[in-house]
Coordinates of N, CA and C in Angstrom, one line a residue:
M39 N -17.1 -33.0 20.6 CA -16.0 -32.9 21.5 C -15.0 -31.9 21.0
F40 N -14.5 -31.0 21.9 CA -13.6 -29.9 21.5 C -12.2 -30.5 21.4
G41 N -11.6 -30.5 20.2 CA -10.3 -31.1 20.0 C -9.3 -30.1 19.3
I42 N -8.2 -30.7 18.9 CA -7.1 -29.9 18.2 C -7.6 -29.2 16.9
K43 N -8.4 -30.0 16.2 CA -8.9 -29.4 14.9 C -9.8 -28.1 15.2
D44 N -10.5 -28.1 16.3 CA -11.3 -26.9 16.6 C -10.4 -25.8 17.0
I45 N -9.4 -26.1 17.7 CA -8.4 -25.0 18.1 C -7.8 -24.4 16.9
V46 N -7.4 -25.3 15.9 CA -6.8 -24.8 14.7 C -7.7 -23.9 13.9
D47 N -9.0 -24.4 13.9 CA -10.1 -23.7 13.2 C -10.3 -22.3 13.7
I48 N -10.3 -22.2 15.1 CA -10.5 -20.9 15.7 C -9.3 -20.0 15.5
L49 N -8.1 -20.5 15.5 CA -6.9 -19.7 15.3 C -6.8 -19.2 13.8
I50 N -7.3 -20.0 12.9 CA -7.3 -19.5 11.5 C -8.2 -18.4 11.3
V51 N -9.5 -18.5 11.9 CA -10.5 -17.5 11.8 C -10.0 -16.2 12.5
A52 N -9.3 -16.4 13.7 CA -8.8 -15.2 14.4 C -7.7 -14.5 13.7
L53 N -6.8 -15.3 13.0 CA -5.8 -14.6 12.2 C -6.3 -13.9 11.0
L54 N -7.3 -14.5 10.4 CA -8.0 -13.8 9.2 C -8.6 -12.5 9.7
L55 N -9.4 -12.5 10.8 CA -10.0 -11.3 11.3 C -9.0 -10.3 11.7
F56 N -7.9 -10.7 12.3 CA -6.9 -9.7 12.7 C -6.2 -9.1 11.5
Y57 N -6.0 -9.9 10.4 CA -5.4 -9.4 9.2 C -6.3 -8.4 8.5
L58 N -7.6 -8.8 8.5 CA -8.6 -7.9 7.9 C -8.7 -6.6 8.6
Y59 N -8.7 -6.7 10.0 CA -8.8 -5.5 10.8 C -7.6 -4.6 10.5
R60 N -6.4 -5.1 10.5 CA -5.2 -4.3 10.2 C -5.3 -3.7 8.8
L61 N -5.8 -4.4 7.8 CA -5.9 -4.0 6.5 C -7.0 -2.8 6.4
M62 N -8.1 -3.0 7.1 CA -9.1 -1.9 7.1 C -8.7 -0.7 7.8
K63 N -7.9 -0.9 8.9 CA -7.4 0.2 9.6 C -6.4 1.1 8.8
N64 N -5.5 0.4 8.1 CA -4.6 1.1 7.2 C -5.2 1.8 6.1
S65 N -6.4 1.3 5.6 CA -7.1 1.9 4.4 C -8.1 2.9 4.8
G66 N -8.3 3.1 6.2 CA -9.2 4.2 6.6 C -10.6 3.7 6.6
T67 N -10.9 2.5 6.5 CA -12.3 2.0 6.4 C -12.7 1.1 7.6
L68 N -12.1 1.4 8.8 CA -12.2 0.6 10.0 C -13.7 0.6 10.5
S69 N -14.3 1.8 10.4 CA -15.7 1.9 10.8 C -16.6 1.0 10.0
L70 N -16.4 0.9 8.7 CA -17.1 0.1 7.8 C -16.9 -1.4 8.2
F71 N -15.7 -1.7 8.6 CA -15.4 -3.1 9.0 C -16.2 -3.5 10.3
Y72 N -16.2 -2.5 11.2 CA -17.0 -2.8 12.4 C -18.5 -3.0 12.1
G73 N -19.0 -2.2 11.2 CA -20.4 -2.3 10.8 C -20.7 -3.7 10.2
V74 N -19.8 -4.2 9.4 CA -20.0 -5.5 8.8 C -19.9 -6.6 9.8
L75 N -18.9 -6.4 10.7 CA -18.7 -7.4 11.8 C -19.9 -7.5 12.7
A76 N -20.5 -6.3 13.0 CA -21.7 -6.3 13.9 C -22.9 -7.0 13.2
F77 N -23.0 -6.8 11.9 CA -24.1 -7.4 11.1 C -23.9 -8.9 11.1
I78 N -22.7 -9.4 11.0 CA -22.4 -10.9 11.0 C -22.8 -11.4 12.4
V79 N -22.4 -10.7 13.5 CA -22.7 -11.2 14.8 C -24.2 -11.3 15.0
I80 N -25.0 -10.3 14.5 CA -26.5 -10.3 14.6 C -27.0 -11.5 13.9
W81 N -26.5 -11.8 12.7 CA -26.9 -12.9 11.9 C -26.7 -14.3 12.6
V82 N -25.5 -14.4 13.2 CA -25.1 -15.7 13.9 C -26.0 -15.8 15.1
V83 N -26.2 -14.8 15.9 CA -26.9 -14.9 17.2 C -28.4 -15.2 16.9
S84 N -29.0 -14.5 15.9 CA -30.4 -14.6 15.7 C -30.8 -15.9 14.9
F85 N -29.9 -16.3 14.0 CA -30.2 -17.5 13.2 C -29.7 -18.8 13.7
E86 N -28.4 -18.7 14.1 CA -27.7 -20.0 14.5 C -27.9 -20.3 16.0
I87 N -28.0 -19.3 16.9 CA -28.1 -19.6 18.3 C -29.5 -19.6 18.8
F88 N -30.3 -18.5 18.6 CA -31.6 -18.5 19.1 C -32.7 -19.0 18.1
N89 N -32.2 -19.3 16.9 CA -33.2 -19.8 15.9 C -34.4 -18.9 15.7
M90 N -34.1 -17.6 15.6 CA -35.2 -16.7 15.3 C -35.4 -16.7 13.8
R91 N -36.4 -17.3 13.4 CA -36.7 -17.6 12.0 C -36.9 -16.3 11.1
L92 N -37.8 -15.5 11.6 CA -38.1 -14.3 10.8 C -36.9 -13.3 10.7
T93 N -36.3 -13.0 11.9 CA -35.1 -12.1 11.8 C -34.0 -12.8 11.1
G94 N -33.8 -14.1 11.4 CA -32.7 -14.8 10.7 C -32.8 -14.9 9.2
T95 N -34.1 -15.1 8.7 CA -34.3 -15.2 7.3 C -34.1 -13.8 6.6
I96 N -34.5 -12.7 7.3 CA -34.3 -11.4 6.7 C -32.8 -11.1 6.6
V97 N -32.1 -11.3 7.7 CA -30.7 -11.1 7.8 C -29.9 -12.0 6.8
D98 N -30.4 -13.2 6.7 CA -29.8 -14.2 5.8 C -29.9 -13.7 4.3
K99 N -31.0 -13.1 4.0 CA -31.1 -12.6 2.6 C -30.2 -11.4 2.4
F100 N -30.0 -10.6 3.4 CA -29.1 -9.5 3.3 C -27.6 -10.0 3.2
M101 N -27.4 -11.1 3.9 CA -26.0 -11.6 3.8 C -25.7 -12.2 2.4
S102 N -26.7 -12.7 1.8 CA -26.5 -13.3 0.4 C -26.1 -12.1 -0.6
I103 N -26.9 -11.0 -0.4 CA -26.6 -9.9 -1.3 C -25.4 -9.1 -0.8
G104 N -25.2 -9.1 0.5 CA -24.1 -8.4 1.1 C -22.7 -8.9 0.7
L105 N -22.6 -10.1 0.4 CA -21.3 -10.7 -0.1 C -20.9 -10.0 -1.4
I106 N -21.8 -9.8 -2.3 CA -21.5 -9.1 -3.6 C -21.1 -7.7 -3.3
V107 N -21.9 -7.0 -2.4 CA -21.7 -5.6 -2.0 C -20.3 -5.5 -1.4
L108 N -19.9 -6.4 -0.5 CA -18.6 -6.3 0.1 C -17.5 -6.4 -0.9
V109 N -17.7 -7.3 -1.8 CA -16.6 -7.5 -2.9 C -16.4 -6.2 -3.6
I110 N -17.6 -5.5 -3.9 CA -17.5 -4.2 -4.6 C -16.8 -3.1 -3.7
L111 N -17.3 -3.1 -2.4 CA -16.8 -2.0 -1.5 C -15.3 -2.2 -1.2
F112 N -14.9 -3.5 -1.0 CA -13.5 -3.8 -0.6 C -12.7 -4.4 -1.7
Q113 N -13.0 -4.1 -2.9 CA -12.2 -4.7 -4.0 C -10.7 -4.5 -4.0
D114 N -10.3 -3.2 -3.6 CA -8.9 -2.9 -3.5 C -8.3 -3.7 -2.3
Q115 N -9.0 -3.8 -1.2 CA -8.4 -4.5 0.0 C -8.4 -6.0 -0.3
I116 N -9.4 -6.5 -0.9 CA -9.4 -8.0 -1.3 C -8.2 -8.3 -2.2
K117 N -8.1 -7.4 -3.2 CA -7.0 -7.6 -4.2 C -5.6 -7.6 -3.5
R118 N -5.5 -6.6 -2.6 CA -4.2 -6.5 -1.8 C -4.0 -7.7 -0.9
F119 N -5.1 -8.2 -0.3 CA -5.0 -9.4 0.6 C -4.5 -10.6 -0.2
L120 N -5.1 -10.8 -1.4 CA -4.7 -12.0 -2.2 C -3.3 -11.9 -2.7
I121 N -3.0 -10.7 -3.2 CA -1.6 -10.5 -3.7 C -0.6 -10.7 -2.6
D122 N -0.9 -10.2 -1.4 CA 0.0 -10.3 -0.3 C 0.3 -11.8 0.0
I123 N -0.8 -12.6 0.0 CA -0.6 -14.0 0.3 C 0.3 -14.7 -0.7
G124 N 0.0 -14.4 -2.0 CA 0.8 -15.1 -3.1 C 2.0 -14.4 -3.6
S125 N 2.4 -13.3 -2.9 CA 3.5 -12.5 -3.4 C 4.8 -13.3 -3.3
R126 N 5.8 -12.8 -4.1 CA 7.1 -13.4 -4.1 C 7.8 -13.2 -2.7
G127 N 7.4 -12.1 -2.0 CA 8.1 -11.9 -0.8 C 7.9 -13.0 0.3
R128 N 6.7 -13.7 0.2 CA 6.4 -14.8 1.1 C 7.4 -15.9 0.9
W129 N 7.9 -16.1 -0.3 CA 8.8 -17.2 -0.6 C 10.2 -16.7 -0.9
S130 N 10.6 -15.5 -0.4 CA 11.9 -14.9 -0.7 C 13.0 -15.8 -0.2
V131 N 12.9 -16.5 0.8 CA 14.0 -17.4 1.3 C 14.4 -18.4 0.3
F132 N 13.4 -19.0 -0.4 CA 13.8 -20.0 -1.5 C 14.3 -19.2 -2.7
R133 N 13.7 -18.1 -3.0 CA 14.1 -17.4 -4.2 C 15.5 -16.9 -4.1
R134 N 15.9 -16.5 -2.9 CA 17.3 -15.9 -2.8 C 18.4 -17.0 -2.9
L135 N 18.0 -18.3 -2.7 CA 18.9 -19.3 -2.8 C 19.5 -19.4 -4.3
F136 N 18.7 -18.9 -5.2 CA 19.1 -19.1 -6.6 C 19.4 -17.8 -7.3
K137 N 19.6 -16.7 -6.5 CA 19.9 -15.4 -7.1 C 21.3 -14.9 -6.6
H138 N 21.9 -14.1 -7.5 CA 23.2 -13.6 -7.2 C 23.0 -12.4 -6.2
Q139 N 23.1 -12.7 -4.9 CA 22.7 -11.7 -3.9 C 23.6 -10.4 -3.9
D140 N 24.9 -10.6 -4.0 CA 25.8 -9.5 -3.9 C 25.7 -8.5 -5.1
K141 N 25.6 -9.1 -6.3 CA 25.4 -8.2 -7.5 C 24.1 -7.5 -7.4
D142 N 23.0 -8.2 -7.1 CA 21.7 -7.6 -7.0 C 21.6 -6.5 -5.9
D143 N 22.2 -6.8 -4.8 CA 22.2 -5.8 -3.7 C 23.0 -4.5 -4.1
D144 N 24.1 -4.6 -4.8 CA 24.8 -3.5 -5.3 C 23.9 -2.6 -6.3
Q145 N 23.3 -3.3 -7.2 CA 22.4 -2.6 -8.1 C 21.3 -1.9 -7.4
E146 N 20.7 -2.6 -6.4 CA 19.5 -2.0 -5.7 C 20.0 -0.8 -4.9
H147 N 21.1 -0.9 -4.3 CA 21.6 0.2 -3.5 C 22.0 1.4 -4.4
S148 N 22.5 1.2 -5.6 CA 22.8 2.2 -6.5 C 21.5 3.0 -6.9
R149 N 20.4 2.2 -7.2 CA 19.1 2.8 -7.5 C 18.6 3.7 -6.4
V150 N 18.7 3.1 -5.2 CA 18.2 3.8 -4.0 C 19.0 5.2 -3.8
L151 N 20.3 5.1 -4.0 CA 21.1 6.3 -3.8 C 20.7 7.4 -4.9
S152 N 20.4 6.9 -6.1 CA 20.0 7.9 -7.1 C 18.7 8.6 -6.7
V153 N 17.7 7.9 -6.1 CA 16.5 8.6 -5.7 C 16.8 9.5 -4.5
V154 N 17.6 9.0 -3.5 CA 17.9 9.8 -2.4 C 18.6 11.1 -2.7
Y155 N 19.6 11.0 -3.7 CA 20.3 12.2 -4.1 C 19.4 13.2 -4.8
A156 N 18.5 12.6 -5.6 CA 17.5 13.5 -6.3 C 16.6 14.2 -5.3
C157 N 16.1 13.5 -4.3 CA 15.3 14.1 -3.3 C 16.0 15.1 -2.4
M158 N 17.3 14.8 -2.2 CA 18.1 15.8 -1.4 C 18.3 17.1 -2.2
S159 N 18.5 17.0 -3.5 CA 18.7 18.2 -4.3 C 17.4 18.9 -4.4
M160 N 16.3 18.2 -4.6 CA 15.0 18.9 -4.8 C 14.6 19.5 -3.5
S161 N 15.0 18.9 -2.3 CA 14.6 19.5 -1.0 C 15.3 20.8 -0.8
K162 N 16.6 20.9 -1.2 CA 17.4 22.1 -1.1 C 16.8 23.2 -2.0
S163 N 16.3 22.9 -3.2 CA 15.8 23.9 -4.1 C 14.3 24.1 -3.9
K164 N 13.7 23.4 -3.0 CA 12.2 23.4 -2.7 C 11.4 23.1 -4.0
T165 N 11.8 22.0 -4.6 CA 11.1 21.5 -5.8 C 10.2 20.4 -5.4
G166 N 8.9 20.7 -5.6 CA 7.9 19.7 -5.2 C 8.0 18.4 -6.0
A167 N 7.8 17.3 -5.3 CA 7.9 16.0 -6.0 C 7.1 14.9 -5.3
L168 N 6.6 14.0 -6.0 CA 5.9 12.8 -5.5 C 6.3 11.6 -6.2
I169 N 7.0 10.7 -5.5 CA 7.5 9.4 -6.1 C 6.9 8.2 -5.4
V170 N 6.3 7.3 -6.2 CA 5.7 6.2 -5.7 C 6.5 4.9 -6.1
F171 N 6.7 4.1 -5.1 CA 7.5 2.8 -5.3 C 6.5 1.6 -5.1
Q172 N 6.4 0.9 -6.2 CA 5.6 -0.3 -6.2 C 6.2 -1.4 -5.3
R173 N 5.4 -2.1 -4.6 CA 5.9 -3.2 -3.8 C 5.3 -4.5 -4.3
K174 N 4.3 -5.0 -3.6 CA 3.6 -6.3 -4.0 C 2.4 -6.0 -4.9
V175 N 1.6 -5.0 -4.6 CA 0.4 -4.7 -5.3 C 0.8 -4.0 -6.6
P176 N 0.4 -4.5 -7.8 CA 0.7 -3.9 -9.1 C 0.0 -2.5 -9.2
L177 N 0.7 -1.5 -9.8 CA 0.2 -0.2 -10.0 C -0.1 0.1 -11.4
T178 N -0.4 -0.9 -12.2 CA -0.6 -0.7 -13.7 C -1.7 0.3 -14.0
D179 N -2.8 0.2 -13.3 CA -3.9 1.2 -13.6 C -3.5 2.6 -13.3
Y180 N -2.7 2.8 -12.3 CA -2.2 4.2 -12.0 C -1.2 4.7 -13.0
E181 N -0.4 3.7 -13.5 CA 0.6 4.1 -14.5 C 0.0 4.6 -15.7
K182 N -1.2 4.1 -16.1 CA -1.8 4.5 -17.3 C -2.4 5.9 -17.3
T183 N -2.5 6.4 -16.1 CA -3.1 7.8 -15.9 C -2.0 8.9 -16.3
G184 N -0.8 8.4 -16.4 CA 0.3 9.4 -16.8 C 0.9 9.0 -18.1
D185 N 2.2 9.5 -18.3 CA 2.9 9.2 -19.5 C 3.9 8.1 -19.2
I186 N 3.9 7.0 -20.0 CA 4.8 5.9 -19.8 C 6.1 6.3 -20.4
I187 N 7.2 6.1 -19.6 CA 8.5 6.4 -20.1 C 9.5 5.2 -20.0
D188 N 9.2 4.3 -19.0 CA 10.0 3.1 -18.8 C 11.5 3.4 -18.9
A189 N 12.1 4.2 -18.0 CA 13.5 4.6 -18.1 C 14.2 4.1 -16.8
D190 N 15.5 4.0 -17.0 CA 16.4 3.7 -15.9 C 16.3 4.7 -14.8
I191 N 16.5 4.3 -13.5 CA 16.4 5.2 -12.4 C 17.7 6.1 -12.4
N192 N 17.5 7.4 -12.5 CA 18.7 8.3 -12.6 C 18.3 9.6 -11.9
A193 N 19.2 10.0 -11.1 CA 19.0 11.2 -10.2 C 18.7 12.5 -11.1
R194 N 19.5 12.7 -12.1 CA 19.3 13.9 -13.0 C 18.0 13.8 -13.7
L195 N 17.6 12.6 -14.1 CA 16.3 12.5 -14.8 C 15.2 12.8 -13.9
I196 N 15.2 12.3 -12.7 CA 14.2 12.6 -11.7 C 14.1 14.1 -11.4
E197 N 15.2 14.7 -11.3 CA 15.2 16.2 -11.0 C 14.6 17.0 -12.2
N198 N 15.0 16.6 -13.4 CA 14.5 17.2 -14.6 C 13.0 17.1 -14.8
I199 N 12.5 15.9 -14.5 CA 11.1 15.6 -14.6 C 10.3 16.5 -13.6
F200 N 10.8 16.7 -12.4 CA 10.0 17.5 -11.4 C 10.4 19.0 -11.4
F201 N 11.3 19.4 -12.4 CA 11.6 20.8 -12.5 C 10.3 21.6 -12.8
K202 N 10.2 22.8 -12.2 CA 9.0 23.5 -12.3 C 8.5 23.8 -13.7
N203 N 9.4 24.0 -14.6 CA 9.0 24.4 -16.0 C 8.8 23.1 -16.8
S204 N 9.0 22.0 -16.3 CA 8.9 20.7 -17.0 C 7.4 20.4 -17.2
P205 N 7.0 20.0 -18.4 CA 5.6 19.7 -18.6 C 5.1 18.4 -17.9
L206 N 6.0 17.7 -17.3 CA 5.7 16.4 -16.6 C 5.8 16.6 -15.1
H207 N 6.0 17.8 -14.6 CA 6.3 17.9 -13.2 C 5.1 17.7 -12.3
D208 N 3.9 17.9 -12.9 CA 2.6 17.7 -12.1 C 2.3 16.2 -12.0
G209 N 1.7 15.8 -10.9 CA 1.4 14.4 -10.8 C 2.5 13.6 -10.2
A210 N 2.4 12.3 -10.1 CA 3.3 11.4 -9.5 C 4.2 10.6 -10.4
M211 N 5.4 10.3 -10.0 CA 6.2 9.3 -10.7 C 6.1 8.0 -10.1
I212 N 5.9 6.9 -10.9 CA 5.8 5.6 -10.4 C 7.0 4.8 -10.8
I213 N 7.7 4.2 -9.8 CA 8.8 3.3 -10.0 C 8.4 1.9 -9.7
A214 N 8.6 1.0 -10.6 CA 8.2 -0.4 -10.5 C 9.2 -1.3 -11.2
N215 N 9.5 -2.4 -10.5 CA 10.5 -3.4 -11.1 C 11.8 -2.7 -11.4
H216 N 12.3 -1.8 -10.5 CA 13.6 -1.1 -10.6 C 13.7 -0.1 -11.8
R217 N 12.5 0.3 -12.3 CA 12.5 1.3 -13.4 C 11.5 2.4 -13.2
I218 N 11.8 3.6 -13.8 CA 10.8 4.6 -13.8 C 9.7 4.3 -14.8
K219 N 8.6 3.8 -14.4 CA 7.6 3.4 -15.4 C 6.8 4.5 -16.0
S220 N 6.3 5.4 -15.2 CA 5.4 6.4 -15.6 C 5.5 7.7 -14.8
V221 N 5.2 8.9 -15.4 CA 5.3 10.2 -14.7 C 4.0 10.9 -15.0
G222 N 3.7 11.9 -14.2 CA 2.5 12.7 -14.3 C 1.2 11.9 -14.0
C223 N 1.4 10.9 -13.1 CA 0.2 10.0 -12.8 C -0.7 10.6 -11.7
I224 N -2.0 10.2 -11.8 CA -3.0 10.7 -10.9 C -3.2 9.6 -9.9
L225 N -3.2 10.1 -8.6 CA -3.4 9.1 -7.5 C -4.7 9.4 -6.7
P226 N -5.2 8.4 -6.0 CA -6.4 8.7 -5.2 C -6.1 9.5 -4.0
V227 N -6.9 10.6 -3.7 CA -6.6 11.5 -2.6 C -7.3 11.0 -1.4
S228 N -6.6 11.1 -0.3 CA -7.1 10.6 1.0 C -8.0 11.7 1.6
H229 N -9.2 11.3 2.1 CA -10.1 12.3 2.8 C -10.1 12.2 4.3
D230 N -9.0 11.7 4.8 CA -8.8 11.5 6.2 C -8.8 12.9 6.9
M231 N -9.7 13.1 7.9 CA -9.8 14.4 8.5 C -8.7 14.6 9.5
N232 N -7.9 13.6 9.8 CA -6.8 13.8 10.8 C -5.5 14.3 10.2
I233 N -5.5 14.5 8.9 CA -4.3 15.0 8.2 C -4.0 16.4 8.6
P234 N -2.8 16.8 9.0 CA -2.6 18.2 9.4 C -2.9 19.1 8.2
K235 N -3.4 20.3 8.5 CA -3.9 21.2 7.5 C -2.7 21.8 6.7
N236 N -1.5 21.8 7.3 CA -0.4 22.4 6.6 C 0.2 21.5 5.5
L237 N -0.3 20.2 5.4 CA 0.1 19.3 4.3 C -0.8 19.5 3.1
G238 N -0.2 19.6 2.0 CA -0.9 19.9 0.7 C -1.4 18.7 0.0
L239 N -1.8 18.9 -1.3 CA -2.4 17.9 -2.1 C -1.5 16.7 -2.4
R240 N -0.2 17.0 -2.5 CA 0.8 15.9 -2.8 C 0.8 14.9 -1.6
H241 N 0.7 15.5 -0.4 CA 0.7 14.6 0.8 C -0.6 13.8 0.9
R242 N -1.7 14.4 0.6 CA -3.0 13.7 0.6 C -3.0 12.6 -0.4
A243 N -2.5 12.9 -1.6 CA -2.4 11.9 -2.7 C -1.5 10.7 -2.3
A244 N -0.4 11.0 -1.7 CA 0.5 10.0 -1.2 C -0.1 9.1 -0.1
L245 N -0.8 9.8 0.8 CA -1.5 9.0 1.9 C -2.6 8.2 1.3
G246 N -3.4 8.7 0.4 CA -4.4 8.0 -0.3 C -3.9 6.7 -1.0
M247 N -2.8 6.9 -1.7 CA -2.2 5.8 -2.4 C -1.7 4.7 -1.4
S248 N -1.2 5.1 -0.3 CA -0.7 4.1 0.7 C -1.8 3.4 1.4
Q249 N -3.0 4.0 1.3 CA -4.2 3.4 2.0 C -4.8 2.3 1.1
V250 N -4.8 2.5 -0.2 CA -5.4 1.5 -1.1 C -4.4 0.5 -1.7
T251 N -3.1 0.8 -1.6 CA -2.1 -0.1 -2.0 C -1.0 -0.2 -0.9
D252 N 0.0 -1.1 -1.2 CA 1.1 -1.2 -0.2 C 2.3 -0.4 -0.7
A253 N 2.1 0.5 -1.6 CA 3.2 1.3 -2.1 C 3.8 2.2 -1.1
I254 N 5.1 2.6 -1.3 CA 5.8 3.6 -0.5 C 5.8 4.9 -1.3
C255 N 5.4 5.9 -0.7 CA 5.3 7.2 -1.5 C 6.2 8.2 -0.8
V256 N 7.1 8.9 -1.6 CA 8.0 9.9 -1.1 C 7.6 11.2 -1.6
I257 N 7.5 12.2 -0.7 CA 7.0 13.5 -1.0 C 8.1 14.6 -0.7
V258 N 8.3 15.5 -1.6 CA 9.2 16.6 -1.3 C 8.3 17.8 -1.4
S259 N 8.2 18.6 -0.2 CA 7.3 19.7 -0.2 C 7.9 20.9 -0.9
E260 N 7.0 21.5 -1.7 CA 7.4 22.7 -2.5 C 7.5 23.9 -1.6
E261 N 6.7 23.9 -0.5 CA 6.7 25.1 0.4 C 7.9 25.1 1.4
T262 N 8.2 23.9 2.0 CA 9.2 23.8 3.0 C 10.5 23.1 2.6
G263 N 10.4 22.3 1.6 CA 11.5 21.4 1.2 C 11.6 20.2 2.0
N264 N 10.7 20.0 3.0 CA 10.8 18.8 3.8 C 10.5 17.5 3.0
I265 N 11.1 16.4 3.4 CA 10.8 15.1 2.8 C 9.9 14.3 3.7
S266 N 8.9 13.8 3.1 CA 7.9 12.9 3.9 C 7.8 11.6 3.2
V267 N 7.3 10.6 4.0 CA 7.1 9.3 3.4 C 5.8 8.8 3.9
A268 N 4.9 8.3 3.0 CA 3.7 7.7 3.3 C 3.7 6.2 3.0
R269 N 3.3 5.4 3.9 CA 3.3 3.9 3.7 C 2.3 3.3 4.8
D270 N 1.7 2.2 4.3 CA 0.7 1.5 5.2 C -0.3 2.4 5.8
G271 N -0.8 3.4 5.1 CA -1.9 4.2 5.6 C -1.5 5.3 6.6
A272 N -0.2 5.5 6.7 CA 0.3 6.6 7.6 C 1.4 7.4 7.0
I273 N 1.6 8.6 7.4 CA 2.6 9.5 6.8 C 3.6 10.0 7.9
T274 N 4.8 10.0 7.5 CA 5.9 10.5 8.4 C 6.5 11.7 7.7
V275 N 6.5 12.8 8.4 CA 7.1 14.1 7.9 C 8.5 14.3 8.4
K276 N 9.2 15.2 7.7 CA 10.5 15.6 8.0 C 11.5 14.4 8.2
V277 N 11.5 13.6 7.1 CA 12.3 12.4 7.1 C 13.7 12.8 6.6
T278 N 14.8 12.4 7.3 CA 16.1 12.7 6.9 C 16.6 11.8 5.8
T279 N 17.6 12.2 5.1 CA 18.1 11.4 3.9 C 18.6 10.1 4.3
I280 N 19.1 9.9 5.6 CA 19.6 8.6 6.0 C 18.4 7.7 6.3
E281 N 17.3 8.3 6.9 CA 16.1 7.5 7.1 C 15.5 7.1 5.8
L282 N 15.5 8.0 4.8 CA 14.9 7.8 3.5 C 15.7 6.6 2.8
E283 N 17.0 6.6 2.9 CA 17.8 5.6 2.3 C 17.5 4.2 2.9
H284 N 17.3 4.2 4.2 CA 17.0 3.0 4.9 C 15.6 2.4 4.5
I285 N 14.6 3.3 4.4 CA 13.3 2.9 4.0 C 13.2 2.4 2.6
L286 N 13.9 3.1 1.7 CA 13.9 2.6 0.3 C 14.7 1.4 0.1
S287 N 15.8 1.2 0.8 CA 16.6 0.0 0.7 C 15.8 -1.2 1.1
S288 N 15.0 -1.1 2.2 CA 14.1 -2.2 2.6 C 13.1 -2.5 1.6
A289 N 12.5 -1.5 1.0 CA 11.5 -1.7 0.0 C 12.1 -2.4 -1.3
F290 N 13.2 -2.0 -1.7 CA 13.8 -2.6 -2.9 C 14.2 -4.1 -2.6
T291 N 14.7 -4.3 -1.4 CA 15.2 -5.7 -1.0 C 14.0 -6.6 -1.0
Q292 N 12.8 -6.2 -0.7 CA 11.6 -7.0 -0.6 C 11.0 -7.4 -2.0
Q293 N 11.4 -6.7 -3.0 CA 10.9 -6.9 -4.3 C 11.4 -8.2 -4.9

């Protein structure tokens, strides 16, 4: 008999599939998700509904091996999914009850303004820059690809690091836990064919980072001086400083 428990069961599965769909879409692996979903449908129809033993047995063997393959293929997405469920942001309502909100907000806003001022200055001088802000997914592996500095967020420091003659200007800067953790970092480059051809390697690296993690990436173009932001697998170009301040303020508040 179809009851409330069955309805809840269907809703849970539907929510999981929707979340996975959104996650795959943002990471650029949506076609692979469709392929896996089609394979599961074939398995259910042949083995569970029509009881086709031969087809069902073959597909069932592939499903057993496929679980391991899926974990390997989607390890970044699975990691992001689990971290998102258990992240502090999910329980921020309780956490904020015990924190000094006014003082923390002032400090966060000061850090945001430091980054915005640095980006504004680099935009005027057409100094290329790529700054990555950690959110829920740890970026420890990417921090290790560069030089660890673990410094306070400071506008002049950011400008000096990305100065053309600086030995650390190549690569990305990673900001995590309200500090500049590492500079000169190597990021995964997106191979999305829909990226406009006028966007360079910094933009592709920022987009690639936003596809495999939930980080917010800020890019200052060396050619045009335009500021762009990549997040959730999408990139927004020609961002104003007011828009940038709003985006970064939201990101810091969620940490």
